[in-house]
Each structure stands twice: as structure tokens, then as C-alpha cells.
Tab-separated table of C-alpha atoms in Angstrom:
chain	number	residue	atom	x	y	z
A	1	UNK	CA	1.377	3.054	17.159
A	2	UNK	CA	5.386	4.219	16.938
A	3	UNK	CA	7.054	0.654	16.805
A	4	UNK	CA	11.459	0.593	17.102
A	5	UNK	CA	12.764	0.251	13.907
A	6	UNK	CA	9.529	1.178	11.765
A	7	UNK	CA	7.384	3.425	10.364
A	8	UNK	CA	3.800	4.203	12.262
A	9	UNK	CA	1.800	1.339	12.533
A	10	UNK	CA	-1.537	1.407	12.383
A	11	UNK	CA	-4.333	-1.314	14.052
A	12	UNK	CA	-7.982	-1.593	13.611
A	13	UNK	CA	-9.433	-3.338	16.810
A	14	UNK	CA	-12.817	-5.382	17.004
A	15	UNK	CA	-13.837	-6.344	20.379
A	16	UNK	CA	-16.824	-9.161	20.577
A	17	UNK	CA	-18.057	-10.231	24.131
A	18	UNK	CA	-18.513	-14.136	24.476
A	19	UNK	CA	-19.561	-16.463	26.942
A	20	UNK	CA	-15.935	-16.897	27.995
A	21	UNK	CA	-14.442	-13.323	27.680
A	22	UNK	CA	-13.838	-10.568	25.574
A	23	UNK	CA	-13.069	-11.341	21.877
A	24	UNK	CA	-10.183	-9.303	20.473
A	25	UNK	CA	-9.186	-9.017	16.643
A	26	UNK	CA	-6.775	-6.329	15.220
A	27	UNK	CA	-5.849	-6.205	11.809
A	28	UNK	CA	-2.567	-4.620	10.544
A	29	UNK	CA	-3.365	-1.687	8.171
A	30	UNK	CA	-0.544	-0.945	5.507
A	31	UNK	CA	0.435	2.635	6.796
A	32	UNK	CA	3.142	4.485	4.380
A	33	UNK	CA	4.437	1.030	3.785
A	34	UNK	CA	5.632	0.111	-0.051
A	35	UNK	CA	3.528	1.716	-2.963
A	36	UNK	CA	1.289	-0.214	-4.579
A	37	UNK	CA	2.574	-2.237	-8.159
A	38	UNK	CA	0.328	-2.881	-11.253
A	39	UNK	CA	3.100	-5.103	-12.140
A	40	UNK	CA	3.222	-7.362	-9.138
A	41	UNK	CA	-0.379	-8.193	-9.537
A	42	UNK	CA	-0.368	-11.452	-10.917
A	43	UNK	CA	-1.657	-10.090	-14.177
A	44	UNK	CA	-1.416	-11.858	-17.342
A	45	UNK	CA	0.501	-9.521	-20.469
A	46	UNK	CA	-3.172	-9.078	-22.263
A	47	UNK	CA	-4.640	-8.427	-18.697
A	48	UNK	CA	-2.673	-5.818	-17.642
A	49	UNK	CA	-2.634	-4.026	-21.294
A	50	UNK	CA	-6.286	-4.543	-20.994
A	51	UNK	CA	-6.321	-2.588	-17.404
A	52	UNK	CA	-4.175	-0.092	-18.734
A	53	UNK	CA	-6.272	0.800	-21.649
A	54	UNK	CA	-9.512	1.090	-19.133
A	55	UNK	CA	-7.489	3.577	-16.958
A	56	UNK	CA	-6.943	5.920	-19.717
A	57	UNK	CA	-10.543	6.780	-19.771
A	58	UNK	CA	-11.553	10.188	-18.828
A	59	UNK	CA	-14.639	8.939	-17.119
A	60	UNK	CA	-16.902	6.190	-16.505
A	61	UNK	CA	-16.923	3.065	-13.698
A	62	UNK	CA	-13.842	0.245	-13.080
A	63	UNK	CA	-15.610	-2.370	-10.839
A	64	UNK	CA	-12.949	-4.537	-8.808
A	65	UNK	CA	-15.152	-8.019	-7.827
A	66	UNK	CA	-14.286	-10.835	-5.433
A	67	UNK	CA	-15.082	-12.852	-1.843
A	68	UNK	CA	-13.762	-10.698	1.145
A	69	UNK	CA	-10.065	-11.413	1.181
A	70	UNK	CA	-9.393	-11.262	-2.238
A	71	UNK	CA	-7.212	-8.336	-3.248
A	72	UNK	CA	-9.510	-6.537	-4.348
A	73	UNK	CA	-8.508	-3.305	-1.992
A	74	UNK	CA	-4.547	-3.125	-3.616
A	75	UNK	CA	-5.952	-4.007	-6.966
A	76	UNK	CA	-7.659	-0.863	-6.410
A	77	UNK	CA	-4.743	1.129	-4.650
A	78	UNK	CA	-2.423	0.042	-7.681
A	79	UNK	CA	-4.386	1.330	-10.102
A	80	UNK	CA	-5.050	4.940	-8.099
A	81	UNK	CA	-1.061	4.785	-7.942
A	82	UNK	CA	-0.563	4.546	-11.729
A	83	UNK	CA	-3.395	7.525	-12.070
A	84	UNK	CA	-1.384	9.599	-9.855
A	85	UNK	CA	0.332	11.518	-11.851
A	86	UNK	CA	0.359	15.079	-10.057
A	87	UNK	CA	-1.651	16.594	-11.766
A	88	UNK	CA	-5.380	14.726	-10.579
A	89	UNK	CA	-8.122	15.282	-8.386
A	90	UNK	CA	-7.818	12.035	-6.292
A	91	UNK	CA	-10.773	11.410	-3.794
A	92	UNK	CA	-11.225	7.913	-1.691
A	93	UNK	CA	-13.933	7.020	0.408
A	94	UNK	CA	-12.293	3.861	2.192
A	95	UNK	CA	-13.402	1.324	5.787
A	96	UNK	CA	-10.640	1.855	6.498
A	97	UNK	CA	-7.672	3.704	4.927
A	98	UNK	CA	-5.344	0.427	4.095
A	99	UNK	CA	-2.606	2.155	2.182
A	100	UNK	CA	-1.311	5.942	2.846
A	101	UNK	CA	-1.076	7.104	-0.827
A	102	UNK	CA	0.490	10.502	-1.106
A	103	UNK	CA	-1.009	13.075	-3.150
A	104	UNK	CA	-4.177	11.427	-2.878
A	105	UNK	CA	-7.051	12.751	-0.881
A	106	UNK	CA	-7.952	9.504	1.342
A	107	UNK	CA	-11.523	9.170	3.712
A	108	UNK	CA	-11.761	7.226	6.557
A	109	UNK	CA	-16.074	6.696	6.208
A	110	UNK	CA	-17.897	6.360	9.453
A	111	UNK	CA	-21.771	5.130	9.601
A	112	UNK	CA	-22.178	5.726	13.034
A	113	UNK	CA	-21.832	9.768	12.219
A	114	UNK	CA	-23.887	9.984	9.121
A	115	UNK	CA	-20.211	9.636	7.103
A	116	UNK	CA	-21.254	7.085	4.777
A	117	UNK	CA	-19.652	5.781	1.425
A	118	UNK	CA	-22.476	7.716	-0.185
A	119	UNK	CA	-22.061	10.894	1.630
A	120	UNK	CA	-18.443	10.940	0.985
A	121	UNK	CA	-19.558	10.928	-2.494
A	122	UNK	CA	-21.367	13.554	-2.400
A	123	UNK	CA	-18.696	15.870	-1.085
A	124	UNK	CA	-16.548	14.995	-3.054
A	125	UNK	CA	-18.260	15.994	-5.899
A	126	UNK	CA	-18.380	19.050	-4.795
A	127	UNK	CA	-14.724	19.585	-5.053
A	128	UNK	CA	-14.213	19.068	-9.083
A	129	UNK	CA	-12.619	15.947	-8.440
A	130	UNK	CA	-11.121	13.968	-11.453
A	131	UNK	CA	-10.996	10.727	-10.039
A	132	UNK	CA	-13.049	8.594	-7.327
A	133	UNK	CA	-12.439	5.786	-5.309
A	134	UNK	CA	-15.665	4.007	-3.465
A	135	UNK	CA	-13.566	1.401	-0.600
A	136	UNK	CA	-17.231	-1.126	-1.759
A	137	UNK	CA	-20.230	0.035	-3.098
A	138	UNK	CA	-22.819	-1.740	-0.581
A	139	UNK	CA	-25.844	-0.013	-1.316
A	140	UNK	CA	-28.145	0.972	-3.310
A	141	UNK	CA	-27.945	5.261	-2.284
A	142	UNK	CA	-24.160	4.867	-3.086
A	143	UNK	CA	-24.079	2.553	-6.456
A	144	UNK	CA	-26.572	4.997	-7.358
A	145	UNK	CA	-24.228	8.315	-6.336
A	146	UNK	CA	-20.915	5.800	-7.782
A	147	UNK	CA	-23.233	5.378	-11.051
A	148	UNK	CA	-24.193	9.318	-11.426
A	149	UNK	CA	-20.114	10.261	-10.722
A	150	UNK	CA	-19.333	8.061	-14.120
A	151	UNK	CA	-21.777	10.051	-15.872
A	152	UNK	CA	-20.985	13.341	-15.380
A	153	UNK	CA	-16.838	12.917	-16.466
A	154	UNK	CA	-15.395	11.103	-13.674
A	155	UNK	CA	-13.336	7.847	-13.563
A	156	UNK	CA	-14.796	5.974	-10.848
A	157	UNK	CA	-12.649	2.968	-9.067
A	158	UNK	CA	-15.054	0.554	-6.989
A	159	UNK	CA	-14.982	-2.406	-5.635
A	160	UNK	CA	-18.030	-4.997	-5.082
A	161	UNK	CA	-18.615	-8.537	-3.572
A	162	UNK	CA	-19.768	-11.085	-6.106
A	163	UNK	CA	-18.463	-13.919	-7.430
A	164	UNK	CA	-17.527	-13.332	-11.182
A	165	UNK	CA	-17.307	-10.408	-13.563
A	166	UNK	CA	-21.155	-10.853	-14.819
A	167	UNK	CA	-22.410	-11.493	-11.592
A	168	UNK	CA	-21.338	-7.936	-11.057
A	169	UNK	CA	-23.848	-6.735	-13.900
A	170	UNK	CA	-26.885	-8.438	-12.129
A	171	UNK	CA	-25.638	-7.353	-8.630
A	172	UNK	CA	-25.767	-3.665	-9.639
A	173	UNK	CA	-29.019	-4.291	-11.640
A	174	UNK	CA	-30.858	-5.458	-8.306
A	175	UNK	CA	-29.479	-2.669	-6.650
A	176	UNK	CA	-31.980	-0.869	-8.642
A	177	UNK	CA	-29.988	0.747	-11.265
A	178	UNK	CA	-30.801	1.012	-14.612
A	179	UNK	CA	-29.469	-1.669	-17.444
A	180	UNK	CA	-29.184	1.482	-20.206
A	181	UNK	CA	-27.447	3.384	-17.566
A	182	UNK	CA	-24.965	0.993	-16.406
A	183	UNK	CA	-24.193	-0.258	-19.878
A	184	UNK	CA	-23.016	3.209	-20.742
A	185	UNK	CA	-21.107	3.996	-17.953
A	186	UNK	CA	-19.134	0.685	-17.415
A	187	UNK	CA	-15.830	0.836	-18.585
A	188	UNK	CA	-13.763	-2.968	-17.358
A	189	UNK	CA	-15.309	-5.512	-14.720
A	190	UNK	CA	-12.112	-7.498	-12.600
A	191	UNK	CA	-12.951	-10.330	-10.979
A	192	UNK	CA	-10.589	-11.874	-8.945
A	193	UNK	CA	-8.839	-14.386	-6.322
A	194	UNK	CA	-6.119	-14.734	-4.382
A	195	UNK	CA	-3.381	-17.649	-4.730
A	196	UNK	CA	-0.543	-18.830	-2.631
A	197	UNK	CA	3.057	-19.268	-4.713
A	198	UNK	CA	5.078	-22.317	-4.470
A	199	UNK	CA	8.575	-21.351	-3.001
A	200	UNK	CA	11.352	-20.730	-5.381
A	201	UNK	CA	13.554	-22.177	-3.487
A	202	UNK	CA	12.352	-25.358	-3.015
A	203	UNK	CA	9.844	-25.635	-5.424
A	204	UNK	CA	6.917	-27.597	-2.799
A	205	UNK	CA	9.548	-30.636	-2.715
A	206	UNK	CA	10.741	-31.746	0.702
A	207	UNK	CA	9.457	-28.236	1.647
A	208	UNK	CA	9.266	-29.140	5.746
A	209	UNK	CA	13.454	-28.634	5.069
A	210	UNK	CA	13.079	-25.664	3.347
A	211	UNK	CA	14.412	-22.591	5.622
A	212	UNK	CA	12.897	-20.410	3.344
A	213	UNK	CA	9.109	-22.023	3.315
A	214	UNK	CA	8.819	-24.748	5.941
A	215	UNK	CA	5.591	-25.448	3.678
A	216	UNK	CA	6.063	-25.611	-0.254
A	217	UNK	CA	4.114	-21.905	-0.411
A	218	UNK	CA	5.959	-18.542	-0.299
A	219	UNK	CA	3.788	-15.489	-0.994
A	220	UNK	CA	0.305	-14.388	-3.028
A	221	UNK	CA	-0.481	-13.592	-6.097
A	222	UNK	CA	-3.957	-13.223	-7.895
A	223	UNK	CA	-5.867	-14.707	-11.101
A	224	UNK	CA	-7.712	-12.297	-12.933
A	225	UNK	CA	-10.978	-12.336	-15.124
A	226	UNK	CA	-11.283	-9.979	-17.273
A	227	UNK	CA	-14.621	-8.382	-18.427
A	228	UNK	CA	-14.171	-5.334	-21.112
A	229	UNK	CA	-17.326	-3.070	-21.655
A	230	UNK	CA	-17.382	-3.065	-25.579
A	231	UNK	CA	-20.638	-1.862	-28.115
A	232	UNK	CA	-21.819	-6.056	-27.930
A	233	UNK	CA	-21.817	-6.206	-24.159
A	234	UNK	CA	-23.452	-2.789	-23.470
A	235	UNK	CA	-26.382	-4.087	-26.233
A	236	UNK	CA	-26.207	-7.743	-24.046
A	237	UNK	CA	-26.793	-5.856	-21.219
A	238	UNK	CA	-29.287	-3.392	-22.377
A	239	UNK	CA	-31.250	-6.448	-23.448
A	240	UNK	CA	-31.213	-8.209	-20.134
A	241	UNK	CA	-28.906	-11.339	-21.494
A	242	UNK	CA	-28.028	-13.549	-18.643
A	243	UNK	CA	-24.594	-13.812	-16.585
A	244	UNK	CA	-23.563	-16.972	-17.900
A	245	UNK	CA	-24.439	-15.511	-21.528
A	246	UNK	CA	-22.301	-12.240	-20.704
A	247	UNK	CA	-19.312	-14.529	-19.214
A	248	UNK	CA	-19.805	-16.938	-22.794
A	249	UNK	CA	-19.764	-13.976	-25.357
A	250	UNK	CA	-16.602	-12.577	-23.078
A	251	UNK	CA	-14.786	-15.954	-23.315
A	252	UNK	CA	-15.551	-15.960	-26.673
A	253	UNK	CA	-13.334	-13.219	-27.776
A	254	UNK	CA	-10.291	-14.408	-26.102
A	255	UNK	CA	-10.435	-13.726	-22.480
A	256	UNK	CA	-9.330	-15.459	-19.868
A	257	UNK	CA	-11.424	-17.088	-17.062
A	258	UNK	CA	-10.121	-17.322	-13.938
A	259	UNK	CA	-9.624	-21.502	-14.103
A	260	UNK	CA	-7.690	-20.883	-17.772
A	261	UNK	CA	-5.857	-17.634	-15.497
A	262	UNK	CA	-4.903	-20.031	-13.135
A	263	UNK	CA	-3.932	-22.619	-15.627
A	264	UNK	CA	-1.251	-20.542	-16.715
A	265	UNK	CA	0.094	-19.884	-13.623
A	266	UNK	CA	0.587	-24.099	-13.084
A	267	UNK	CA	1.642	-24.061	-16.186
A	268	UNK	CA	4.290	-21.744	-15.350
A	269	UNK	CA	4.761	-23.649	-12.121
A	270	UNK	CA	4.002	-20.625	-10.283
A	271	UNK	CA	1.120	-22.682	-7.711
A	272	UNK	CA	-0.459	-26.257	-7.681
A	273	UNK	CA	-3.405	-27.697	-9.006
A	274	UNK	CA	-4.469	-28.182	-5.297
A	275	UNK	CA	-4.082	-25.129	-4.686
A	276	UNK	CA	-6.236	-23.675	-7.256
A	277	UNK	CA	-8.899	-25.860	-7.628
A	278	UNK	CA	-11.388	-24.728	-4.489
A	279	UNK	CA	-10.540	-21.232	-5.874
A	280	UNK	CA	-12.762	-21.839	-9.590
A	281	UNK	CA	-15.170	-24.609	-8.275
A	282	UNK	CA	-18.327	-21.824	-8.135
A	283	UNK	CA	-16.811	-20.132	-11.269
A	284	UNK	CA	-19.062	-20.024	-14.986
A	285	UNK	CA	-17.119	-21.755	-16.674
A	286	UNK	CA	-18.747	-24.850	-17.635
A	287	UNK	CA	-15.643	-27.599	-16.752
A	288	UNK	CA	-12.952	-25.719	-15.013
A	289	UNK	CA	-11.719	-28.574	-13.243
A	290	UNK	CA	-10.736	-30.627	-17.086
A	291	UNK	CA	-9.071	-27.017	-17.812
A	292	UNK	CA	-6.833	-27.444	-14.355
A	293	UNK	CA	-6.472	-31.682	-15.098
A	294	UNK	CA	-5.053	-30.728	-18.660
A	295	UNK	CA	-2.667	-27.919	-17.108
A	296	UNK	CA	-1.556	-29.683	-14.490
A	297	UNK	CA	-0.792	-33.085	-16.895
A	298	UNK	CA	-3.178	-35.412	-14.536
């Protein structure tokens, strides 16, 4: 659709017949808007360095995990944009394409015609790709194709619906992926949640009078938990360690949990305790509420 004063805008329409008439939901897609930037996602400095290091690997699998609406797609796009130097053959399978990335081969899957994520990956592998992105690993066939691609010299980025980094390993194993194969191709797992950020003008005080936000919050950022796959984690995966054991080891290596990343944002006065409490309730951290209370000075 062409809207005066704007670039071409893309919408996705879903309809559902209800007892009282047709229910329509229109989703506005990004189109050719501002390009995603890894620097702007909200990664802590140490996390940004870890992601950059993982992107330097010529092959392997990077997973981005979290619930629906947690910003996974934007993180995938930001990593692709970082990798998009003009010298790499980059292909994506998405449902749908949300942001147009010049120089990248983007494909909308269409299961009704047989063009599934796994079918798209199979086609891409015949086109000498360097980097592949899978919008979502939903089934065993797609998971197997992603692992196969990562094992045969390709860098694969994909999203997965799980609550934490360590749970992503269990999810793929439950899909039928062998632990040995997963341990040897997985480079990094990223878990994330979106949080509202405090308005820089009023900082949440007397916000109903603020002409910029009217509610105390303006914009969103993300909090992240990263699981880099080193030799110890590989061995733990092979030895069928539990997700809690892997999470505990990861925290002992100095990585931030979702709760501690949220704590950093609270201390920097970027958000509030109330905003992040419900987000980290189901994290692996044994007492995330205590850490957040300490961060807020309560």
C-alpha cells in the first residue's frame, strides 16, 4: 500500500469468523524502514562482545530464543545486517519478511504451497550460500536441516520458542536432534525479553503531565541472557546435563542472567523494578526477585 508521505507500507491481514461478525487483525510490517543495528538492541558491553565473537565464526548455529513478541526477529536482522558486507551470499526464510534488507536474498515461506522452512533451506543449500537465517525452527525437519547446514560449512541463524538459553538445548533434543550433533555445531544461544524504557524527559515522575510520553515510559529495549558454547558446555550437552546445571555453569562463568541484565537496566535508571518483575519470573535464577529488589534499593 502507498501512503502519502511514507515509503510503501506492507500489511499482513488475518481474519477469523466469530459469533458477532468477522474479526480482523492487521499487522504492519517494517518494509524498507530504518535498518536494524546491533548496537541499539540493549546488549550489555560484555554481551555485545560475545555476540560479535560468535558472528566471526564461518559456520555453526546461533539461536535466538524467547516468547512471541520478545524481539527475536529484530535481533536476527541486526546480526544479518552486521554480516552483510556485500561479499557473502546470505539467504533467509521468513514468515513473513518484516524488514527489507538490501543485498540479502529474503523469501516468504508459504506452507499452503509446500514452501516450508525446511523446503526453503533445502533449496538454499543448492545455491552455495554462506549464511542462512531461519525465521523459526518449528519442527524436527526444519531443525535437522538447520543442523545439517551448520555442520556443512554454513553459518545459520535461527529463532526458537523457549523460555531460556539452556531450555533451547532441551527443545531441540526433544525434536529429535542428537546431542552430539547439537554440541558440535551450536555456537551461541541468546534468550531475550522486551522491556519498556523510562521517558528521558520525566523519568516516570508526574508522567501524566509529560507531553512526550503521558505514561512514564517511552520506547522499548531488550534484556538478554547469553550462553556461549565452549568445550565444557559441549561436554555437558553430550553428558545429558540438565538445563538447570547448564544454566548454573553459565552463571559461574560470569554471564548475565535475564534477572541480572534487568538489574543493570534498573541501576542505570532505564526502567523500573515493576516493569521487569513479571518478565523474569520464569527464569532459571533461583531468586531473581531478591536481586531485582536489591537493584532498586528496596
